[in-house]
Amino acid sequence: MVRIKAVFLIWIGFVQFSCEKKVPQVVSSNINVMAELWVDETKTYLPDTGEWTNRVEVADINGDNMLDLLFANGGDYSEPGALEFSRIFINKGPEKRFEEITTQVFMESKYYARVIKVRDINKDSIPDMIVGTTFQTQSQLYIGLGNGYFQNVTSTQFPEIKSSIGDLEIGDIDDDGDLDIVLADWGSGSNMDNSGGKTMLWLNDGKGNFQDVTKNQMPNILIQFSWDLEFIDFDNDFDLDIAISCKRCGTSRLFENDGKGFYKNIRAIPAYTNNYEFEVMDVNNDGFLDLVTVNDGAIVQEKAYSRREHIFLNDNGKKFIDATKENWPDSENVGEDDNNITFLDYDSDGDPDFLISSLTGEDRLLVNNGKGQFKLVQPVLKGDPTPLTLSMVLGDINNDKKLDIIMGQGEGKEGIEERIFIAKNINPDTAPPVISHHQISKNDDFGTVTIKARIHDNKSPNMPQDWSTVDLILNEESTPIPMTWYGENLWKVVFPYTINAGNAKICATDYCGNKSCIRVNI
């Protein structure tokens, strides 16, 4: 396989749902039941697929309160290969085949697409789509028109830059109320032996027009072959820092935000090479975000392509501590050629568990004991083997209040068909959302109060479809004021401080109807 050879060189809109409340139950540990937590129903939902899929995005792109699927396709491992259509499928309801609208959106355009992200970037309450492309090509911006229709505005609203984008994230990095883009660039030439590329920053003018400010606002550091970057408020100051994975570097990187969108490199992450991905979550419930990393651990079974993973615990916003040995011992951290992680609270016990996808081994579940220590559970999937999994995302595609698994497969000639596993022997979500901490600031010049909070549902990434409402309630008589997501798990709201706020609270209700509230003293 390509990677085995290479190793040796090596919106914001809310989706409204209701949910039947159920008492949490312990899922049986019987191996036959555990092996059927998720059941392969690809043939029910998807037509034939066979492209090299790098990432999957799950979002409601046509406003019908059902989750649609977007597959970022094209490009080989370390050389361009064939251009391919990224494919888009519209959800038609439970146990019905998705409708493909690829040509409706992309017409005849094919890309080396590494990543697709869906968010409302021009604040018209319609989801837009950003396609990050590799091998020195132009990434693309599609503005949503509604009902699943998009317009390509790349030539007028995106920087004219040919690059090799390994990943991108969307968030308000300069606190001006609109969503900006940070992009991991591999640089020109072979991603396996070039000198790398600078992590880019494109600022939004509020209308979806983007300007490249990389030169003045980002560290002058080349990252060699980054598969993933993540926004993370590392120091709990409510701005978006950036964790950047690196496969060909001696260490991955953490860029710290000064609050206005200017970044500096800080030495906070333990130095390991061959990192494919970070995933961000507070795994031990101490109020600081931790990192789980992929494929940057020790080689196992004398196979250079199979490596263990890491857990880095956040030490009060000062540095990350390698807690792998204590929190994820070798007996549970089996190591394969793994690719990505997605968090969920699969057993509704209020702590984050995670699924890990693998190219060479079995996709598997790690269960949290509540203290950030993880136990391996496998098998958890019923169906044919799932080799070549490059991307795994979660979404309730049949509206039964259980998270289903959607996989993107790649890095091969055969067995790269996408997969859908429907949740069966897990219970609907009954755990309340997490409101971990908040910040209040006043601006006397404008007469406003800003409240920011970290709010999540023990799931990654944090998506609009995860929520029914996230509000600030100032008093018993007032109308709730919706809070706005601005990246990672961060939300904010701005209001005049002349409003009576004697009994204020932040309340978050997830799409399944579970609710949390905290009091805020304004």
Short mmCIF file of C-alpha atoms in Angstrom, two decimals, residues 14-236:
data_model
loop_
_atom_site.label_atom_id
_atom_site.label_comp_id
_atom_site.label_asym_id
_atom_site.label_seq_id
_atom_site.Cartn_x
_atom_site.Cartn_y
_atom_site.Cartn_z
CA PHE A 14 -29.80 25.75 14.81
CA VAL A 15 -31.42 22.44 13.96
CA GLN A 16 -34.51 21.78 16.01
CA PHE A 17 -35.34 18.28 17.18
CA SER A 18 -37.28 16.69 19.99
CA CYS A 19 -36.30 13.60 21.88
CA GLU A 20 -38.00 11.03 24.04
CA LYS A 21 -36.39 11.04 27.47
CA LYS A 22 -35.11 7.68 28.60
CA VAL A 23 -33.41 6.53 31.76
CA PRO A 24 -29.75 5.76 31.03
CA GLN A 25 -29.04 2.06 30.85
CA VAL A 26 -25.80 0.17 30.89
CA VAL A 27 -25.14 -1.45 27.54
CA SER A 28 -24.56 -5.17 27.94
CA SER A 29 -20.92 -6.22 27.87
CA ASN A 30 -21.91 -9.41 26.07
CA ILE A 31 -19.49 -9.64 23.16
CA ASN A 32 -22.25 -10.31 20.62
CA VAL A 33 -24.13 -7.18 21.68
CA MET A 34 -20.98 -5.04 21.75
CA ALA A 35 -20.10 -6.24 18.26
CA GLU A 36 -23.40 -4.81 17.04
CA LEU A 37 -23.30 -1.32 18.55
CA TRP A 38 -23.23 -0.03 14.96
CA VAL A 39 -24.45 -2.07 11.99
CA ASP A 40 -23.37 -1.63 8.37
CA GLU A 41 -26.28 -0.28 6.34
CA THR A 42 -24.29 1.28 3.52
CA LYS A 43 -26.31 -0.46 0.84
CA THR A 44 -29.52 1.00 2.24
CA TYR A 45 -28.31 4.58 2.16
CA LEU A 46 -25.54 5.04 -0.42
CA PRO A 47 -25.10 4.23 -4.11
CA ASP A 48 -21.76 2.86 -5.27
CA THR A 49 -18.76 4.99 -4.36
CA GLY A 50 -15.14 4.27 -5.08
CA GLU A 51 -13.15 7.49 -4.95
CA TRP A 52 -10.16 8.16 -2.72
CA THR A 53 -11.94 9.99 0.12
CA ASN A 54 -9.80 12.07 2.46
CA ARG A 55 -12.47 13.52 4.74
CA VAL A 56 -16.20 13.45 5.37
CA GLU A 57 -18.41 16.36 6.44
CA VAL A 58 -21.92 15.88 7.84
CA ALA A 59 -24.21 18.93 7.74
CA ASP A 60 -27.73 20.01 6.83
CA ILE A 61 -27.04 21.87 3.60
CA ASN A 62 -30.63 22.22 2.31
CA GLY A 63 -32.45 23.26 5.49
CA ASP A 64 -34.74 20.24 5.89
CA ASN A 65 -33.47 19.27 9.37
CA MET A 66 -31.83 16.11 8.04
CA LEU A 67 -28.09 15.55 7.83
CA ASP A 68 -26.45 15.39 4.43
CA LEU A 69 -23.06 13.92 3.47
CA LEU A 70 -20.08 15.53 1.74
CA PHE A 71 -17.03 13.51 0.72
CA ALA A 72 -13.76 15.31 -0.04
CA ASN A 73 -12.16 13.23 -2.80
CA GLY A 74 -9.07 13.18 -4.97
CA GLY A 75 -5.30 13.01 -4.87
CA ASP A 76 -2.89 10.24 -4.01
CA TYR A 77 -0.71 10.02 -0.92
CA SER A 78 2.44 11.82 -2.02
CA GLU A 79 1.72 12.75 -5.64
CA PRO A 80 -1.32 14.27 -7.39
CA GLY A 81 -2.88 11.23 -9.06
CA ALA A 82 -6.26 11.63 -10.73
CA LEU A 83 -8.62 14.54 -10.21
CA GLU A 84 -11.94 13.28 -8.85
CA PHE A 85 -15.39 14.55 -8.08
CA SER A 86 -16.05 15.24 -4.44
CA ARG A 87 -19.49 13.80 -3.87
CA ILE A 88 -22.50 15.29 -2.11
CA PHE A 89 -25.57 13.36 -0.98
CA ILE A 90 -28.89 14.70 0.31
CA ASN A 91 -30.68 12.85 3.10
CA LYS A 92 -34.14 11.60 2.09
CA GLY A 93 -35.13 10.15 5.47
CA PRO A 94 -34.69 6.96 7.52
CA GLU A 95 -33.95 3.81 5.50
CA LYS A 96 -34.08 5.73 2.22
CA ARG A 97 -31.26 6.09 -0.25
CA PHE A 98 -29.51 9.46 -0.27
CA GLU A 99 -29.97 11.59 -3.39
CA GLU A 100 -26.74 12.62 -5.07
CA ILE A 101 -26.43 16.30 -6.04
CA THR A 102 -22.73 16.34 -6.92
CA THR A 103 -23.16 17.79 -10.41
CA GLN A 104 -25.77 20.28 -9.15
CA VAL A 105 -23.09 21.74 -6.87
CA PHE A 106 -19.78 21.14 -8.64
CA MET A 107 -20.99 20.88 -12.27
CA GLU A 108 -17.91 19.53 -14.10
CA SER A 109 -15.32 20.61 -11.52
CA LYS A 110 -12.99 17.99 -10.09
CA TYR A 111 -10.42 18.68 -7.38
CA TYR A 112 -7.65 17.22 -5.28
CA ALA A 113 -9.95 17.84 -2.32
CA ARG A 114 -8.47 17.09 1.07
CA VAL A 115 -11.19 18.65 3.23
CA ILE A 116 -14.69 20.12 2.96
CA LYS A 117 -16.13 22.32 5.71
CA VAL A 118 -19.70 23.65 5.94
CA ARG A 119 -20.47 26.82 7.95
CA ASP A 120 -22.32 30.10 7.44
CA ILE A 121 -19.44 32.41 6.59
CA ASN A 122 -21.40 35.44 5.28
CA LYS A 123 -24.01 35.56 8.08
CA ASP A 124 -27.10 35.04 5.93
CA SER A 125 -28.19 31.92 7.89
CA ILE A 126 -27.51 29.71 4.85
CA PRO A 127 -24.63 27.20 5.07
CA ASP A 128 -21.64 27.81 2.80
CA MET A 129 -18.96 25.34 1.75
CA ILE A 130 -15.17 25.58 1.66
CA VAL A 131 -13.12 22.99 -0.23
CA GLY A 132 -9.44 22.73 0.71
CA THR A 133 -7.36 21.29 -2.14
CA THR A 134 -3.84 19.89 -2.38
CA PHE A 135 -0.91 19.59 -4.79
CA GLN A 136 -0.57 23.31 -5.53
CA THR A 137 -4.13 23.98 -6.61
CA GLN A 138 -6.64 26.70 -5.75
CA SER A 139 -8.96 25.97 -2.82
CA GLN A 140 -12.61 26.80 -3.43
CA LEU A 141 -15.40 28.83 -1.84
CA TYR A 142 -19.05 27.99 -2.56
CA ILE A 143 -21.64 30.41 -1.16
CA GLY A 144 -24.94 28.79 -0.21
CA LEU A 145 -28.05 29.96 -2.04
CA GLY A 146 -30.47 27.77 -0.10
CA ASN A 147 -32.14 24.40 -0.71
CA GLY A 148 -28.82 22.73 -1.50
CA TYR A 149 -27.75 25.15 -4.22
CA PHE A 150 -24.36 26.87 -4.20
CA GLN A 151 -22.45 29.45 -6.22
CA ASN A 152 -18.69 29.24 -6.72
CA VAL A 153 -17.26 32.67 -5.78
CA THR A 154 -13.61 31.64 -5.49
CA SER A 155 -12.37 34.10 -8.09
CA THR A 156 -13.85 37.13 -6.33
CA GLN A 157 -13.83 36.21 -2.62
CA PHE A 158 -10.81 33.95 -1.99
CA PRO A 159 -7.10 34.80 -2.06
CA GLU A 160 -5.58 33.70 -5.35
CA ILE A 161 -3.13 31.19 -3.90
CA LYS A 162 -2.15 27.79 -5.19
CA SER A 163 -1.29 25.60 -2.24
CA SER A 164 -1.43 22.10 -0.80
CA ILE A 165 -4.02 22.22 1.97
CA GLY A 166 -3.92 19.29 4.35
CA ASP A 167 -6.70 20.63 6.55
CA LEU A 168 -8.56 23.81 7.43
CA GLU A 169 -10.65 25.06 10.32
CA ILE A 170 -13.18 27.87 10.60
CA GLY A 171 -13.55 30.26 13.54
CA ASP A 172 -13.51 33.89 14.64
CA ILE A 173 -9.81 34.33 15.40
CA ASP A 174 -9.80 38.15 15.81
CA ASP A 175 -13.05 38.52 17.79
CA ASP A 176 -14.73 40.73 15.20
CA GLY A 177 -17.89 38.66 14.85
CA ASP A 178 -17.23 36.75 11.64
CA LEU A 179 -15.68 33.40 10.81
CA ASP A 180 -12.12 33.28 9.50
CA ILE A 181 -10.11 30.38 8.07
CA VAL A 182 -6.82 28.82 9.15
CA LEU A 183 -5.22 26.41 6.66
CA ALA A 184 -2.44 23.82 6.95
CA ASP A 185 -0.26 24.11 3.83
CA TRP A 186 2.18 21.36 2.81
CA GLY A 187 4.10 23.65 0.46
CA SER A 188 5.20 22.88 -3.09
CA GLY A 189 6.82 19.66 -4.23
CA SER A 190 6.52 16.23 -2.63
CA ASN A 191 4.89 16.30 0.76
CA MET A 192 7.30 13.56 1.85
CA ASP A 193 10.60 15.33 1.26
CA ASN A 194 9.97 19.06 0.75
CA SER A 195 10.65 21.73 3.37
CA GLY A 196 6.96 22.19 4.18
CA GLY A 197 4.65 25.20 4.14
CA LYS A 198 3.48 27.99 6.43
CA THR A 199 0.19 27.68 8.23
CA MET A 200 -2.02 30.27 6.53
CA LEU A 201 -4.60 32.66 7.98
CA TRP A 202 -7.36 34.22 5.86
CA LEU A 203 -9.50 36.92 7.48
CA ASN A 204 -13.19 37.41 6.70
CA ASP A 205 -14.50 40.95 6.10
CA GLY A 206 -17.90 39.90 7.46
CA LYS A 207 -19.40 39.35 4.01
CA GLY A 208 -17.44 36.25 3.08
CA ASN A 209 -14.55 38.02 1.36
CA PHE A 210 -11.22 36.68 2.58
CA GLN A 211 -7.79 38.32 2.80
CA ASP A 212 -4.52 36.45 3.31
CA VAL A 213 -2.77 37.89 6.42
CA THR A 214 -0.32 35.04 6.92
CA LYS A 215 2.81 37.15 6.51
CA ASN A 216 2.02 39.57 9.34
CA GLN A 217 -0.01 37.44 11.72
CA MET A 218 1.40 33.90 11.64
CA PRO A 219 4.74 32.46 12.80
CA ASN A 220 7.35 32.03 10.08
CA ILE A 221 7.58 28.28 10.63
CA LEU A 222 7.37 25.62 7.94
CA ILE A 223 5.24 22.57 8.75
CA GLN A 224 6.10 19.42 6.83
CA PHE A 225 3.08 17.39 5.72
CA SER A 226 0.32 18.38 8.17
CA TRP A 227 -2.79 16.21 8.05
CA ASP A 228 -4.73 18.13 10.66
CA LEU A 229 -5.02 21.32 12.62
CA GLU A 230 -7.48 22.18 15.35
CA PHE A 231 -8.62 25.30 17.14
CA ILE A 232 -8.05 24.92 20.87
CA ASP A 233 -8.40 27.51 23.62
CA PHE A 234 -5.31 26.13 25.30
CA ASP A 235 -5.07 28.70 28.10
CA ASN A 236 -8.78 29.30 28.74
#
